[in-house]
PDB file of C-alpha atoms in Angstrom:
ATOM      1  CA  THR A   1      14.826   1.350  -5.817  1.00 89.00           C
ATOM      2  CA  GLU A   2      11.935   2.541  -3.666  1.00 93.00           C
ATOM      3  CA  LEU A   3       9.899   0.546  -1.142  1.00 93.00           C
ATOM      4  CA  VAL A   4       6.566   2.180  -0.241  1.00 94.00           C
ATOM      5  CA  PHE A   5       3.992   1.339   2.406  1.00 93.00           C
ATOM      6  CA  ASP A   6       0.661   3.194   2.134  1.00 91.00           C
ATOM      7  CA  ARG A   7      -2.220   3.000   4.547  1.00 91.00           C
ATOM      8  CA  ALA A   8      -5.526   4.691   3.778  1.00 89.00           C
ATOM      9  CA  THR A   9      -8.975   4.808   5.341  1.00 87.00           C
ATOM     10  CA  VAL A  10     -12.324   5.767   3.859  1.00 80.00           C
ATOM     11  CA  ARG A  11     -14.712   7.420   6.283  1.00 78.00           C
ATOM     12  CA  SER A  12     -18.302   6.756   5.235  1.00 76.00           C
ATOM     13  CA  GLU A  13     -21.353   4.697   6.161  1.00 74.00           C
ATOM     14  CA  ARG A  14     -19.256   1.669   5.304  1.00 77.00           C
ATOM     15  CA  PRO A  15     -15.688   2.346   6.538  1.00 81.00           C
ATOM     16  CA  GLN A  16     -12.874   0.851   4.494  1.00 86.00           C
ATOM     17  CA  ARG A  17      -9.165   0.269   5.155  1.00 91.00           C
ATOM     18  CA  ASP A  18      -6.550  -0.078   2.461  1.00 91.00           C
ATOM     19  CA  ARG A  19      -2.937  -1.229   2.817  1.00 95.00           C
ATOM     20  CA  THR A  20      -0.534  -1.225  -0.118  1.00 95.00           C
ATOM     21  CA  LEU A  21       3.078  -2.336  -0.406  1.00 96.00           C
ATOM     22  CA  ARG A  22       4.903  -1.192  -3.569  1.00 96.00           C
ATOM     23  CA  LEU A  23       8.404  -1.872  -4.848  1.00 96.00           C
ATOM     24  CA  ALA A  24       9.723   0.300  -7.696  1.00 96.00           C
ATOM     25  CA  CYS A  25      13.071  -0.208  -9.368  1.00 95.00           C
ATOM     26  CA  GLY A  26      14.853   1.489 -12.239  1.00 94.00           C
ATOM     27  CA  VAL A  27      16.068  -1.035 -14.800  1.00 94.00           C
ATOM     28  CA  GLY A  28      18.048   1.366 -17.021  1.00 91.00           C
ATOM     29  CA  TRP A  29      17.382   3.422 -20.161  1.00 91.00           C
ATOM     30  CA  GLY A  30      14.927   5.647 -18.254  1.00 92.00           C
ATOM     31  CA  ILE A  31      12.601   2.706 -17.484  1.00 96.00           C
ATOM     32  CA  GLU A  32      11.120   1.983 -14.043  1.00 96.00           C
ATOM     33  CA  VAL A  33       9.135  -1.129 -13.089  1.00 98.00           C
ATOM     34  CA  GLU A  34       6.796  -1.147 -10.081  1.00 98.00           C
ATOM     35  CA  ALA A  35       5.035  -4.102  -8.468  1.00 98.00           C
ATOM     36  CA  ALA A  36       2.288  -3.558  -5.869  1.00 97.00           C
ATOM     37  CA  HIS A  37       0.235  -5.688  -3.489  1.00 97.00           C
ATOM     38  CA  ASN A  38      -2.956  -4.282  -1.957  1.00 96.00           C
ATOM     39  CA  ARG A  39      -5.358  -5.530   0.704  1.00 95.00           C
ATOM     40  CA  GLN A  40      -8.742  -3.923   1.366  1.00 91.00           C
ATOM     41  CA  ARG A  41     -11.111  -4.442   4.228  1.00 90.00           C
ATOM     42  CA  SER A  42     -14.664  -3.142   4.496  1.00 86.00           C
ATOM     43  CA  GLY A  43     -16.704  -4.616   7.333  1.00 82.00           C
ATOM     44  CA  THR A  44     -16.431  -8.381   6.917  1.00 83.00           C
ATOM     45  CA  ALA A  45     -15.549  -8.170   3.202  1.00 84.00           C
ATOM     46  CA  ARG A  46     -11.918  -8.492   2.220  1.00 88.00           C
ATOM     47  CA  GLY A  47     -10.142  -7.999  -1.076  1.00 91.00           C
ATOM     48  CA  GLU A  48      -6.686  -8.453  -2.508  1.00 95.00           C
ATOM     49  CA  ALA A  49      -5.041  -7.083  -5.663  1.00 96.00           C
ATOM     50  CA  ILE A  50      -1.683  -7.157  -7.432  1.00 97.00           C
ATOM     51  CA  GLY A  51      -0.493  -4.580  -9.945  1.00 98.00           C
ATOM     52  CA  LEU A  52       2.419  -4.095 -12.319  1.00 98.00           C
ATOM     53  CA  GLU A  53       3.406  -0.750 -13.851  1.00 98.00           C
ATOM     54  CA  VAL A  54       6.110   0.145 -16.357  1.00 98.00           C
ATOM     55  CA  LYS A  55       7.091   3.810 -16.707  1.00 97.00           C
ATOM     56  CA  THR A  56       9.529   5.339 -19.168  1.00 97.00           C
ATOM     57  CA  ASP A  57      10.949   8.838 -19.394  1.00 96.00           C
ATOM     58  CA  LEU A  58      10.174  10.764 -22.547  1.00 95.00           C
ATOM     59  CA  ARG A  59      12.287  13.706 -21.398  1.00 94.00           C
ATOM     60  CA  GLU A  60      14.343  13.893 -18.211  1.00 92.00           C
ATOM     61  CA  ARG A  61      13.666  16.677 -15.729  1.00 91.00           C
ATOM     62  CA  ASP A  62      16.338  19.231 -14.883  1.00 87.00           C
ATOM     63  CA  GLU A  63      16.428  22.661 -13.209  1.00 85.00           C
ATOM     64  CA  ASN A  64      15.191  24.470 -16.312  1.00 88.00           C
ATOM     65  CA  ARG A  65      12.598  22.168 -17.849  1.00 94.00           C
ATOM     66  CA  VAL A  66       9.673  19.895 -17.133  1.00 97.00           C
ATOM     67  CA  GLY A  67      10.294  16.153 -17.185  1.00 97.00           C
ATOM     68  CA  TRP A  68       7.759  13.979 -19.035  1.00 98.00           C
ATOM     69  CA  ALA A  69       7.043  10.255 -18.657  1.00 98.00           C
ATOM     70  CA  VAL A  70       4.386   7.734 -19.691  1.00 98.00           C
ATOM     71  CA  ALA A  71       3.258   4.665 -17.770  1.00 98.00           C
ATOM     72  CA  VAL A  72       1.176   1.578 -18.538  1.00 98.00           C
ATOM     73  CA  ALA A  73      -0.245  -0.640 -15.808  1.00 98.00           C
ATOM     74  CA  LEU A  74      -2.089  -3.927 -15.428  1.00 97.00           C
ATOM     75  CA  GLY A  75      -3.974  -5.050 -12.329  1.00 97.00           C
ATOM     76  CA  THR A  76      -5.361  -8.366 -11.123  1.00 97.00           C
ATOM     77  CA  GLU A  77      -7.624  -9.102  -8.176  1.00 95.00           C
ATOM     78  CA  ARG A  78      -8.641 -12.159  -6.260  1.00 91.00           C
ATOM     79  CA  ILE A  79     -12.293 -12.993  -6.755  1.00 76.00           C
ATOM     80  CA  GLY A  80     -13.385 -16.006  -4.744  1.00 75.00           C
ATOM     81  CA  GLY A  81     -10.322 -18.204  -4.822  1.00 82.00           C
ATOM     82  CA  SER A  82      -8.968 -17.268  -8.253  1.00 88.00           C
ATOM     83  CA  TRP A  83      -7.054 -14.323  -9.692  1.00 93.00           C
ATOM     84  CA  ARG A  84      -8.503 -12.356 -12.609  1.00 93.00           C
ATOM     85  CA  ARG A  85      -7.342  -9.373 -14.621  1.00 93.00           C
ATOM     86  CA  SER A  86      -9.168  -6.377 -13.174  1.00 94.00           C
ATOM     87  CA  GLU A  87      -7.957  -3.240 -14.940  1.00 95.00           C
ATOM     88  CA  TYR A  88      -5.405  -1.640 -17.174  1.00 97.00           C
ATOM     89  CA  ALA A  89      -4.295   1.985 -17.303  1.00 98.00           C
ATOM     90  CA  PHE A  90      -2.239   4.554 -19.196  1.00 98.00           C
ATOM     91  CA  GLU A  91      -0.841   7.754 -17.594  1.00 98.00           C
ATOM     92  CA  VAL A  92       1.184  10.794 -18.596  1.00 98.00           C
ATOM     93  CA  GLU A  93       3.330  12.367 -15.857  1.00 98.00           C
ATOM     94  CA  ALA A  94       4.957  15.798 -15.671  1.00 98.00           C
ATOM     95  CA  THR A  95       7.490  16.781 -12.978  1.00 97.00           C
ATOM     96  CA  ARG A  96       9.088  20.149 -12.300  1.00 97.00           C
ATOM     97  CA  LEU A  97      11.652  21.393  -9.795  1.00 95.00           C
ATOM     98  CA  LEU A  98      10.554  24.551  -7.981  1.00 94.00           C
ATOM     99  CA  GLY A  99      13.675  26.028  -6.486  1.00 90.00           C
ATOM    100  CA  GLU A 100      16.249  24.055  -4.569  1.00 91.00           C
ATOM    101  CA  HIS A 101      13.972  22.050  -2.236  1.00 95.00           C
ATOM    102  CA  TRP A 102      10.556  21.727  -3.927  1.00 97.00           C
ATOM    103  CA  LEU A 103       9.245  19.338  -6.586  1.00 97.00           C
ATOM    104  CA  VAL A 104       5.753  19.202  -8.083  1.00 98.00           C
ATOM    105  CA  ASP A 105       4.439  16.103  -9.858  1.00 97.00           C
ATOM    106  CA  ALA A 106       1.197  15.929 -11.897  1.00 98.00           C
ATOM    107  CA  LYS A 107      -0.379  12.870 -13.547  1.00 98.00           C
ATOM    108  CA  LEU A 108      -3.320  12.446 -15.895  1.00 98.00           C
ATOM    109  CA  GLY A 109      -4.499   9.170 -17.350  1.00 98.00           C
ATOM    110  CA  VAL A 110      -7.243   6.716 -18.081  1.00 98.00           C
ATOM    111  CA  ALA A 111      -8.052   3.323 -16.537  1.00 97.00           C
ATOM    112  CA  ARG A 112     -10.412   0.664 -17.791  1.00 97.00           C
ATOM    113  CA  ASP A 113     -12.174  -1.702 -15.404  1.00 94.00           C
ATOM    114  CA  VAL A 114     -12.358  -5.104 -17.118  1.00 93.00           C
ATOM    115  CA  ARG A 115     -15.404  -6.470 -15.265  1.00 88.00           C
ATOM    116  CA  SER A 116     -17.643  -3.405 -15.576  1.00 91.00           C
ATOM    117  CA  ARG A 117     -16.229  -2.407 -18.987  1.00 93.00           C
ATOM    118  CA  ARG A 118     -16.086   1.206 -17.809  1.00 95.00           C
ATOM    119  CA  ALA A 119     -13.280   3.689 -18.175  1.00 96.00           C
ATOM    120  CA  SER A 120     -12.388   6.430 -15.721  1.00 96.00           C
ATOM    121  CA  THR A 121     -10.112   9.450 -15.831  1.00 97.00           C
ATOM    122  CA  LEU A 122      -7.217   9.303 -13.333  1.00 97.00           C
ATOM    123  CA  TRP A 123      -5.423  12.326 -11.900  1.00 98.00           C
ATOM    124  CA  ALA A 124      -2.844  13.015  -9.215  1.00 98.00           C
ATOM    125  CA  LEU A 125      -0.933  15.992  -7.876  1.00 98.00           C
ATOM    126  CA  ALA A 126       2.023  15.713  -5.477  1.00 98.00           C
ATOM    127  CA  LEU A 127       4.257  18.235  -3.775  1.00 98.00           C
ATOM    128  CA  GLU A 128       7.591  17.181  -2.259  1.00 98.00           C
ATOM    129  CA  TYR A 129       9.914  19.130   0.012  1.00 98.00           C
ATOM    130  CA  ALA A 130      13.531  18.011   0.521  1.00 97.00           C
ATOM    131  CA  VAL A 131      14.327  18.636   4.198  1.00 98.00           C
ATOM    132  CA  ASN A 132      17.915  17.519   3.579  1.00 96.00           C
ATOM    133  CA  ASP A 133      19.744  14.969   1.419  1.00 93.00           C
ATOM    134  CA  ASN A 134      18.097  12.024   3.228  1.00 96.00           C
ATOM    135  CA  PHE A 135      14.526  13.106   4.084  1.00 97.00           C
ATOM    136  CA  GLU A 136      11.624  14.394   1.987  1.00 97.00           C
ATOM    137  CA  LEU A 137       8.121  15.362   3.056  1.00 98.00           C
ATOM    138  CA  VAL A 138       5.443  14.355   0.543  1.00 97.00           C
ATOM    139  CA  ALA A 139       1.821  15.524   0.160  1.00 98.00           C
ATOM    140  CA  GLU A 140      -0.373  13.876  -2.477  1.00 97.00           C
ATOM    141  CA  LEU A 141      -3.905  14.255  -3.771  1.00 96.00           C
ATOM    142  CA  GLU A 142      -5.184  11.601  -6.178  1.00 95.00           C
ATOM    143  CA  GLY A 143      -8.460  10.400  -7.578  1.00 95.00           C
ATOM    144  CA  ASP A 144     -10.621   9.727 -10.593  1.00 94.00           C
ATOM    145  CA  ASP A 145     -13.823  11.050 -12.111  1.00 94.00           C
ATOM    146  CA  ARG A 146     -15.929   8.428 -10.291  1.00 89.00           C
ATOM    147  CA  GLY A 147     -15.153   9.094  -6.637  1.00 89.00           C
ATOM    148  CA  ARG A 148     -13.853  11.395  -3.987  1.00 90.00           C
ATOM    149  CA  PRO A 149     -10.118  12.190  -3.901  1.00 94.00           C
ATOM    150  CA  LEU A 150      -7.621  10.532  -1.568  1.00 93.00           C
ATOM    151  CA  ALA A 151      -5.343  12.896   0.378  1.00 95.00           C
ATOM    152  CA  LYS A 152      -2.029  11.448   1.608  1.00 95.00           C
ATOM    153  CA  ALA A 153       0.964  12.713   3.550  1.00 97.00           C
ATOM    154  CA  GLY A 154       4.220  10.875   4.007  1.00 96.00           C
ATOM    155  CA  LEU A 155       7.947  10.781   4.535  1.00 97.00           C
ATOM    156  CA  ARG A 156      10.581   9.451   2.121  1.00 96.00           C
ATOM    157  CA  TRP A 157      13.914   8.388   3.590  1.00 96.00           C
ATOM    158  CA  THR A 158      16.954   7.768   1.385  1.00 95.00           C
ATOM    159  CA  LEU A 159      18.813   4.873   2.981  1.00 93.00           C
ATOM    160  CA  TRP A 160      21.553   4.638   0.342  1.00 89.00           C
ATOM    161  CA  GLU A 161      22.137   6.468  -2.921  1.00 84.00           C
ATOM    162  CA  ASP A 162      19.645   4.382  -4.935  1.00 83.00           C
ATOM    163  CA  VAL A 163      17.470   2.942  -2.125  1.00 91.00           C
ATOM    164  CA  GLN A 164      14.517   4.812  -0.614  1.00 94.00           C
ATOM    165  CA  LEU A 165      11.867   3.941   1.945  1.00 94.00           C
ATOM    166  CA  LYS A 166       8.543   5.797   1.962  1.00 95.00           C
ATOM    167  CA  ALA A 167       5.660   5.607   4.438  1.00 94.00           C
ATOM    168  CA  SER A 168       2.424   7.532   4.028  1.00 94.00           C
ATOM    169  CA  TYR A 169      -1.079   7.757   5.435  1.00 94.00           C
ATOM    170  CA  GLY A 170      -4.131   8.824   3.495  1.00 93.00           C
ATOM    171  CA  GLN A 171      -7.816   9.461   3.989  1.00 91.00           C
ATOM    172  CA  ARG A 172     -10.793   9.634   1.654  1.00 86.00           C
ATOM    173  CA  ASN A 173     -13.992  11.188   3.009  1.00 74.00           C
ATOM    174  CA  GLY A 174     -17.397  10.033   1.855  1.00 62.00           C
TER     175      GLY A 174
END
């Protein structure tokens, strides 16, 4: 189980703030379910979204081989006073251990915006460093083919064997 709080800002002519709370939980058989709630603010405009993602391992990662997983996601957003389906996505993820303390994670996928009927290519690259058994430093770069990338840095704290807390801050320029 992992609880994540992300905060991101976009520096541009129209500054934007994003706050996301995510809860991910393994349900067995190599399957993980994640629920997310997001709030955006840009000037006086405000937005809200909810997402659900299901990820399953195709091959588990170990010291000698790359781990592979696939994920499908569905998002809804509040428009006016009602909720509407906003997008759906499919991703492939590869993870690899690099020595005793390092992990690299790469994702590539596609998302389809329901309202605009446009698809975009998603990508992400993350590097994690295990300081000790309880703390990890995380650096992430993510984006799509339609905008500038988001750079994030964070800390993951293992509270108990299967419970983690992660906080990160990100910034997107332009």
